[in-house]
mmCIF file with all atom_site columns, C-alpha atoms in Angstrom:
data_model
loop_
_atom_site.group_PDB
_atom_site.id
_atom_site.type_symbol
_atom_site.label_atom_id
_atom_site.label_alt_id
_atom_site.label_comp_id
_atom_site.label_asym_id
_atom_site.label_entity_id
_atom_site.label_seq_id
_atom_site.pdbx_PDB_ins_code
_atom_site.Cartn_x
_atom_site.Cartn_y
_atom_site.Cartn_z
_atom_site.occupancy
_atom_site.B_iso_or_equiv
_atom_site.pdbx_formal_charge
_atom_site.auth_seq_id
_atom_site.auth_comp_id
_atom_site.auth_asym_id
_atom_site.auth_atom_id
_atom_site.pdbx_PDB_model_num
ATOM 1   C CA . MET A 1 1   ? -0.192  0.081  0.212   1.00 36.00 ? 1   MET A CA 1
ATOM 2   C CA . GLY A 1 2   ? 1.321   4.064  -0.647  1.00 40.00 ? 2   GLY A CA 1
ATOM 3   C CA . ASP A 1 3   ? 4.807   4.224  -1.862  1.00 43.00 ? 3   ASP A CA 1
ATOM 4   C CA . THR A 1 4   ? 6.716   1.157  -2.690  1.00 44.00 ? 4   THR A CA 1
ATOM 5   C CA . ARG A 1 5   ? 9.971   3.654  -2.527  1.00 46.00 ? 5   ARG A CA 1
ATOM 6   C CA . SER A 1 6   ? 12.057  4.044  0.637   1.00 48.00 ? 6   SER A CA 1
ATOM 7   C CA . PRO A 1 7   ? 14.386  6.740  0.904   1.00 50.00 ? 7   PRO A CA 1
ATOM 8   C CA . ASP A 1 8   ? 16.802  4.374  2.279   1.00 57.00 ? 8   ASP A CA 1
ATOM 9   C CA . ARG A 1 9   ? 16.897  1.444  -1.330  1.00 83.00 ? 9   ARG A CA 1
ATOM 10  C CA . ALA A 1 10  ? 19.999  0.902  -2.804  1.00 85.00 ? 10  ALA A CA 1
ATOM 11  C CA . ASP A 1 11  ? 18.737  1.936  -5.998  1.00 91.00 ? 11  ASP A CA 1
ATOM 12  C CA . ASP A 1 12  ? 17.263  5.638  -5.091  1.00 95.00 ? 12  ASP A CA 1
ATOM 13  C CA . PRO A 1 13  ? 19.203  8.277  -7.095  1.00 96.00 ? 13  PRO A CA 1
ATOM 14  C CA . VAL A 1 14  ? 19.643  10.476 -3.738  1.00 97.00 ? 14  VAL A CA 1
ATOM 15  C CA . VAL A 1 15  ? 21.366  7.411  -2.010  1.00 96.00 ? 15  VAL A CA 1
ATOM 16  C CA . THR A 1 16  ? 23.537  6.446  -5.055  1.00 97.00 ? 16  THR A CA 1
ATOM 17  C CA . ASP A 1 17  ? 24.489  9.878  -5.935  1.00 98.00 ? 17  ASP A CA 1
ATOM 18  C CA . PRO A 1 18  ? 23.699  12.656 -3.411  1.00 97.00 ? 18  PRO A CA 1
ATOM 19  C CA . ASP A 1 19  ? 26.080  15.006 -4.347  1.00 98.00 ? 19  ASP A CA 1
ATOM 20  C CA . LYS A 1 20  ? 23.855  15.236 -7.655  1.00 98.00 ? 20  LYS A CA 1
ATOM 21  C CA . TYR A 1 21  ? 20.437  14.523 -6.586  1.00 98.00 ? 21  TYR A CA 1
ATOM 22  C CA . HIS A 1 22  ? 18.125  16.229 -3.902  1.00 97.00 ? 22  HIS A CA 1
ATOM 23  C CA . VAL A 1 23  ? 14.736  16.250 -2.660  1.00 98.00 ? 23  VAL A CA 1
ATOM 24  C CA . VAL A 1 24  ? 12.545  19.698 -3.234  1.00 98.00 ? 24  VAL A CA 1
ATOM 25  C CA . LEU A 1 25  ? 9.552   18.291 -1.894  1.00 98.00 ? 25  LEU A CA 1
ATOM 26  C CA . GLU A 1 26  ? 7.512   15.470 -1.383  1.00 97.00 ? 26  GLU A CA 1
ATOM 27  C CA . ASN A 1 27  ? 4.179   14.140 -0.121  1.00 95.00 ? 27  ASN A CA 1
ATOM 28  C CA . ASP A 1 28  ? 1.816   11.218 -0.185  1.00 91.00 ? 28  ASP A CA 1
ATOM 29  C CA . ARG A 1 29  ? 1.515   11.497 -4.082  1.00 91.00 ? 29  ARG A CA 1
ATOM 30  C CA . VAL A 1 30  ? 4.525   12.474 -5.739  1.00 95.00 ? 30  VAL A CA 1
ATOM 31  C CA . ARG A 1 31  ? 8.375   13.188 -4.750  1.00 97.00 ? 31  ARG A CA 1
ATOM 32  C CA . VAL A 1 32  ? 9.980   16.060 -6.771  1.00 98.00 ? 32  VAL A CA 1
ATOM 33  C CA . LEU A 1 33  ? 13.736  15.743 -7.204  1.00 98.00 ? 33  LEU A CA 1
ATOM 34  C CA . GLU A 1 34  ? 16.476  18.364 -8.704  1.00 98.00 ? 34  GLU A CA 1
ATOM 35  C CA . TYR A 1 35  ? 19.212  17.085 -10.434 1.00 98.00 ? 35  TYR A CA 1
ATOM 36  C CA . ARG A 1 36  ? 22.586  19.168 -11.025 1.00 98.00 ? 36  ARG A CA 1
ATOM 37  C CA . ASP A 1 37  ? 26.177  17.844 -12.804 1.00 98.00 ? 37  ASP A CA 1
ATOM 38  C CA . GLU A 1 38  ? 28.709  19.083 -14.731 1.00 98.00 ? 38  GLU A CA 1
ATOM 39  C CA . PRO A 1 39  ? 30.178  17.870 -17.925 1.00 98.00 ? 39  PRO A CA 1
ATOM 40  C CA . GLY A 1 40  ? 31.718  14.361 -17.654 1.00 98.00 ? 40  GLY A CA 1
ATOM 41  C CA . ALA A 1 41  ? 30.010  14.108 -14.359 1.00 98.00 ? 41  ALA A CA 1
ATOM 42  C CA . ARG A 1 42  ? 28.739  10.241 -14.231 1.00 98.00 ? 42  ARG A CA 1
ATOM 43  C CA . THR A 1 43  ? 25.747  8.747  -12.083 1.00 97.00 ? 43  THR A CA 1
ATOM 44  C CA . SER A 1 44  ? 25.486  4.823  -10.366 1.00 96.00 ? 44  SER A CA 1
ATOM 45  C CA . ALA A 1 45  ? 22.691  3.170  -11.518 1.00 94.00 ? 45  ALA A CA 1
ATOM 46  C CA . HIS A 1 46  ? 19.784  4.097  -9.866  1.00 93.00 ? 46  HIS A CA 1
ATOM 47  C CA . ARG A 1 47  ? 15.601  3.605  -10.605 1.00 91.00 ? 47  ARG A CA 1
ATOM 48  C CA . HIS A 1 48  ? 13.124  5.941  -11.800 1.00 90.00 ? 48  HIS A CA 1
ATOM 49  C CA . PRO A 1 49  ? 9.582   5.584  -11.209 1.00 89.00 ? 49  PRO A CA 1
ATOM 50  C CA . ASP A 1 50  ? 6.765   6.780  -13.648 1.00 89.00 ? 50  ASP A CA 1
ATOM 51  C CA . SER A 1 51  ? 8.198   10.677 -13.446 1.00 92.00 ? 51  SER A CA 1
ATOM 52  C CA . VAL A 1 52  ? 7.540   14.008 -15.535 1.00 95.00 ? 52  VAL A CA 1
ATOM 53  C CA . MET A 1 53  ? 11.561  15.850 -16.325 1.00 96.00 ? 53  MET A CA 1
ATOM 54  C CA . CYS A 1 54  ? 11.479  19.536 -16.945 1.00 98.00 ? 54  CYS A CA 1
ATOM 55  C CA . THR A 1 55  ? 14.771  20.719 -18.080 1.00 97.00 ? 55  THR A CA 1
ATOM 56  C CA . LEU A 1 56  ? 15.765  23.918 -16.477 1.00 98.00 ? 56  LEU A CA 1
ATOM 57  C CA . SER A 1 57  ? 19.335  23.779 -19.142 1.00 97.00 ? 57  SER A CA 1
ATOM 58  C CA . GLY A 1 58  ? 19.997  22.287 -22.357 1.00 97.00 ? 58  GLY A CA 1
ATOM 59  C CA . PHE A 1 59  ? 22.188  18.932 -22.255 1.00 97.00 ? 59  PHE A CA 1
ATOM 60  C CA . GLU A 1 60  ? 23.753  15.809 -23.687 1.00 97.00 ? 60  GLU A CA 1
ATOM 61  C CA . ARG A 1 61  ? 24.188  12.650 -21.887 1.00 96.00 ? 61  ARG A CA 1
ATOM 62  C CA . ARG A 1 62  ? 24.492  9.145  -22.541 1.00 96.00 ? 62  ARG A CA 1
ATOM 63  C CA . LEU A 1 63  ? 22.239  6.579  -20.617 1.00 93.00 ? 63  LEU A CA 1
ATOM 64  C CA . ALA A 1 64  ? 23.137  3.211  -20.210 1.00 93.00 ? 64  ALA A CA 1
ATOM 65  C CA . TYR A 1 65  ? 20.987  0.688  -19.698 1.00 87.00 ? 65  TYR A CA 1
ATOM 66  C CA . ASP A 1 66  ? 20.958  -3.333 -18.703 1.00 86.00 ? 66  ASP A CA 1
ATOM 67  C CA . GLY A 1 67  ? 22.768  -4.015 -22.266 1.00 82.00 ? 67  GLY A CA 1
ATOM 68  C CA . GLY A 1 68  ? 23.278  -1.251 -24.161 1.00 89.00 ? 68  GLY A CA 1
ATOM 69  C CA . SER A 1 69  ? 23.403  2.666  -23.989 1.00 93.00 ? 69  SER A CA 1
ATOM 70  C CA . ARG A 1 70  ? 21.739  5.407  -25.861 1.00 93.00 ? 70  ARG A CA 1
ATOM 71  C CA . ASP A 1 71  ? 22.840  9.007  -26.622 1.00 96.00 ? 71  ASP A CA 1
ATOM 72  C CA . VAL A 1 72  ? 19.774  11.770 -25.562 1.00 94.00 ? 72  VAL A CA 1
ATOM 73  C CA . ARG A 1 73  ? 20.417  15.423 -26.627 1.00 96.00 ? 73  ARG A CA 1
ATOM 74  C CA . MET A 1 74  ? 17.467  17.942 -24.422 1.00 96.00 ? 74  MET A CA 1
ATOM 75  C CA . GLU A 1 75  ? 17.066  21.614 -25.129 1.00 97.00 ? 75  GLU A CA 1
ATOM 76  C CA . GLN A 1 76  ? 16.388  23.875 -22.376 1.00 97.00 ? 76  GLN A CA 1
ATOM 77  C CA . GLY A 1 77  ? 12.550  24.016 -21.954 1.00 97.00 ? 77  GLY A CA 1
ATOM 78  C CA . HIS A 1 78  ? 11.821  20.701 -22.734 1.00 96.00 ? 78  HIS A CA 1
ATOM 79  C CA . VAL A 1 79  ? 9.266   18.939 -20.448 1.00 97.00 ? 79  VAL A CA 1
ATOM 80  C CA . ALA A 1 80  ? 8.514   15.264 -21.022 1.00 94.00 ? 80  ALA A CA 1
ATOM 81  C CA . TRP A 1 81  ? 6.964   11.631 -19.352 1.00 89.00 ? 81  TRP A CA 1
ATOM 82  C CA . LEU A 1 82  ? 9.459   9.140  -18.564 1.00 88.00 ? 82  LEU A CA 1
ATOM 83  C CA . PRO A 1 83  ? 8.106   5.818  -17.331 1.00 87.00 ? 83  PRO A CA 1
ATOM 84  C CA . ALA A 1 84  ? 10.088  3.905  -14.714 1.00 87.00 ? 84  ALA A CA 1
ATOM 85  C CA . GLN A 1 85  ? 13.033  3.106  -15.987 1.00 88.00 ? 85  GLN A CA 1
ATOM 86  C CA . VAL A 1 86  ? 16.694  1.715  -14.623 1.00 90.00 ? 86  VAL A CA 1
ATOM 87  C CA . HIS A 1 87  ? 19.591  3.274  -15.739 1.00 92.00 ? 87  HIS A CA 1
ATOM 88  C CA . ALA A 1 88  ? 22.896  5.241  -15.100 1.00 94.00 ? 88  ALA A CA 1
ATOM 89  C CA . GLY A 1 89  ? 23.816  8.392  -17.008 1.00 96.00 ? 89  GLY A CA 1
ATOM 90  C CA . GLU A 1 90  ? 26.702  10.239 -18.134 1.00 97.00 ? 90  GLU A CA 1
ATOM 91  C CA . ASN A 1 91  ? 27.061  14.093 -18.763 1.00 98.00 ? 91  ASN A CA 1
ATOM 92  C CA . ILE A 1 92  ? 29.016  13.739 -22.304 1.00 98.00 ? 92  ILE A CA 1
ATOM 93  C CA . GLY A 1 93  ? 27.928  17.688 -23.460 1.00 97.00 ? 93  GLY A CA 1
ATOM 94  C CA . ARG A 1 94  ? 30.058  20.789 -22.751 1.00 97.00 ? 94  ARG A CA 1
ATOM 95  C CA . THR A 1 95  ? 27.120  22.163 -20.298 1.00 97.00 ? 95  THR A CA 1
ATOM 96  C CA . SER A 1 96  ? 25.938  20.874 -17.062 1.00 97.00 ? 96  SER A CA 1
ATOM 97  C CA . THR A 1 97  ? 22.790  19.874 -16.140 1.00 98.00 ? 97  THR A CA 1
ATOM 98  C CA . HIS A 1 98  ? 19.943  20.903 -14.236 1.00 98.00 ? 98  HIS A CA 1
ATOM 99  C CA . VAL A 1 99  ? 16.479  18.954 -14.537 1.00 98.00 ? 99  VAL A CA 1
ATOM 100 C CA . ILE A 1 100 ? 13.297  18.582 -12.162 1.00 98.00 ? 100 ILE A CA 1
ATOM 101 C CA . PHE A 1 101 ? 11.759  15.014 -11.863 1.00 97.00 ? 101 PHE A CA 1
ATOM 102 C CA . VAL A 1 102 ? 8.410   14.994 -10.451 1.00 96.00 ? 102 VAL A CA 1
ATOM 103 C CA . GLU A 1 103 ? 8.175   11.060 -9.275  1.00 94.00 ? 103 GLU A CA 1
ATOM 104 C CA . LEU A 1 104 ? 4.824   9.492  -8.765  1.00 93.00 ? 104 LEU A CA 1
ATOM 105 C CA . LYS A 1 105 ? 4.902   7.258  -5.986  1.00 90.00 ? 105 LYS A CA 1
ATOM 106 C CA . ASN A 1 106 ? 1.913   4.174  -6.102  1.00 79.00 ? 106 ASN A CA 1
ATOM 107 C CA . SER A 1 107 ? -1.782  5.416  -4.974  1.00 45.00 ? 107 SER A CA 1
ATOM 108 C CA . THR A 1 108 ? -4.274  3.301  -3.939  1.00 42.00 ? 108 THR A CA 1
ATOM 109 C CA . THR A 1 109 ? -7.093  5.577  -5.015  1.00 37.00 ? 109 THR A CA 1
ATOM 110 C CA . ARG A 1 110 ? -9.273  4.571  -7.787  1.00 38.00 ? 110 ARG A CA 1
ATOM 111 C CA . PRO A 1 111 ? -9.204  6.783  -10.811 1.00 31.00 ? 111 PRO A CA 1
ATOM 112 C CA . SER A 1 112 ? -11.727 9.399  -10.950 1.00 28.00 ? 112 SER A CA 1
ATOM 113 C CA . THR A 1 113 ? -14.603 9.312  -13.957 1.00 29.00 ? 113 THR A CA 1
ATOM 114 C CA . HIS A 1 114 ? -15.799 12.871 -13.212 1.00 30.00 ? 114 HIS A CA 1
ATOM 115 C CA . PRO A 1 115 ? -15.112 14.838 -16.708 1.00 31.00 ? 115 PRO A CA 1
ATOM 116 C CA . ASP A 1 116 ? -13.459 17.583 -14.458 1.00 34.00 ? 116 ASP A CA 1
ATOM 117 C CA . ALA A 1 117 ? -10.634 15.585 -13.661 1.00 30.00 ? 117 ALA A CA 1
ATOM 118 C CA . ALA A 1 118 ? -9.420  14.802 -16.750 1.00 28.00 ? 118 ALA A CA 1
ATOM 119 C CA . PRO A 1 119 ? -6.708  17.167 -18.415 1.00 30.00 ? 119 PRO A CA 1
ATOM 120 C CA . ALA A 1 120 ? -7.994  20.181 -20.440 1.00 27.00 ? 120 ALA A CA 1
#
């Protein structure tokens, strides 16, 4: 019931890379993380639940997954949905990275069927 993430989980990015990830808000529905790094910085393998990512700076990075990797380039101001995933990252660009992640926590609440609850 409730959140399956625990602050002491070994694959929690706040635990694996506390110099880069910081909790800026947490309640029973979401956890908001701020991420910052510099060119050449790497993260340890860690887990993200379903999240919304808001890029506050443009960046280039390599994401390493079990069995592969891919390079991504994000522009400043990009907002994207990120499905749950496990990866490690490396800043392969020439700029620092500054990102906000809004992580969704598990909920036992039934989805609303009221028309006002749907996104516009």
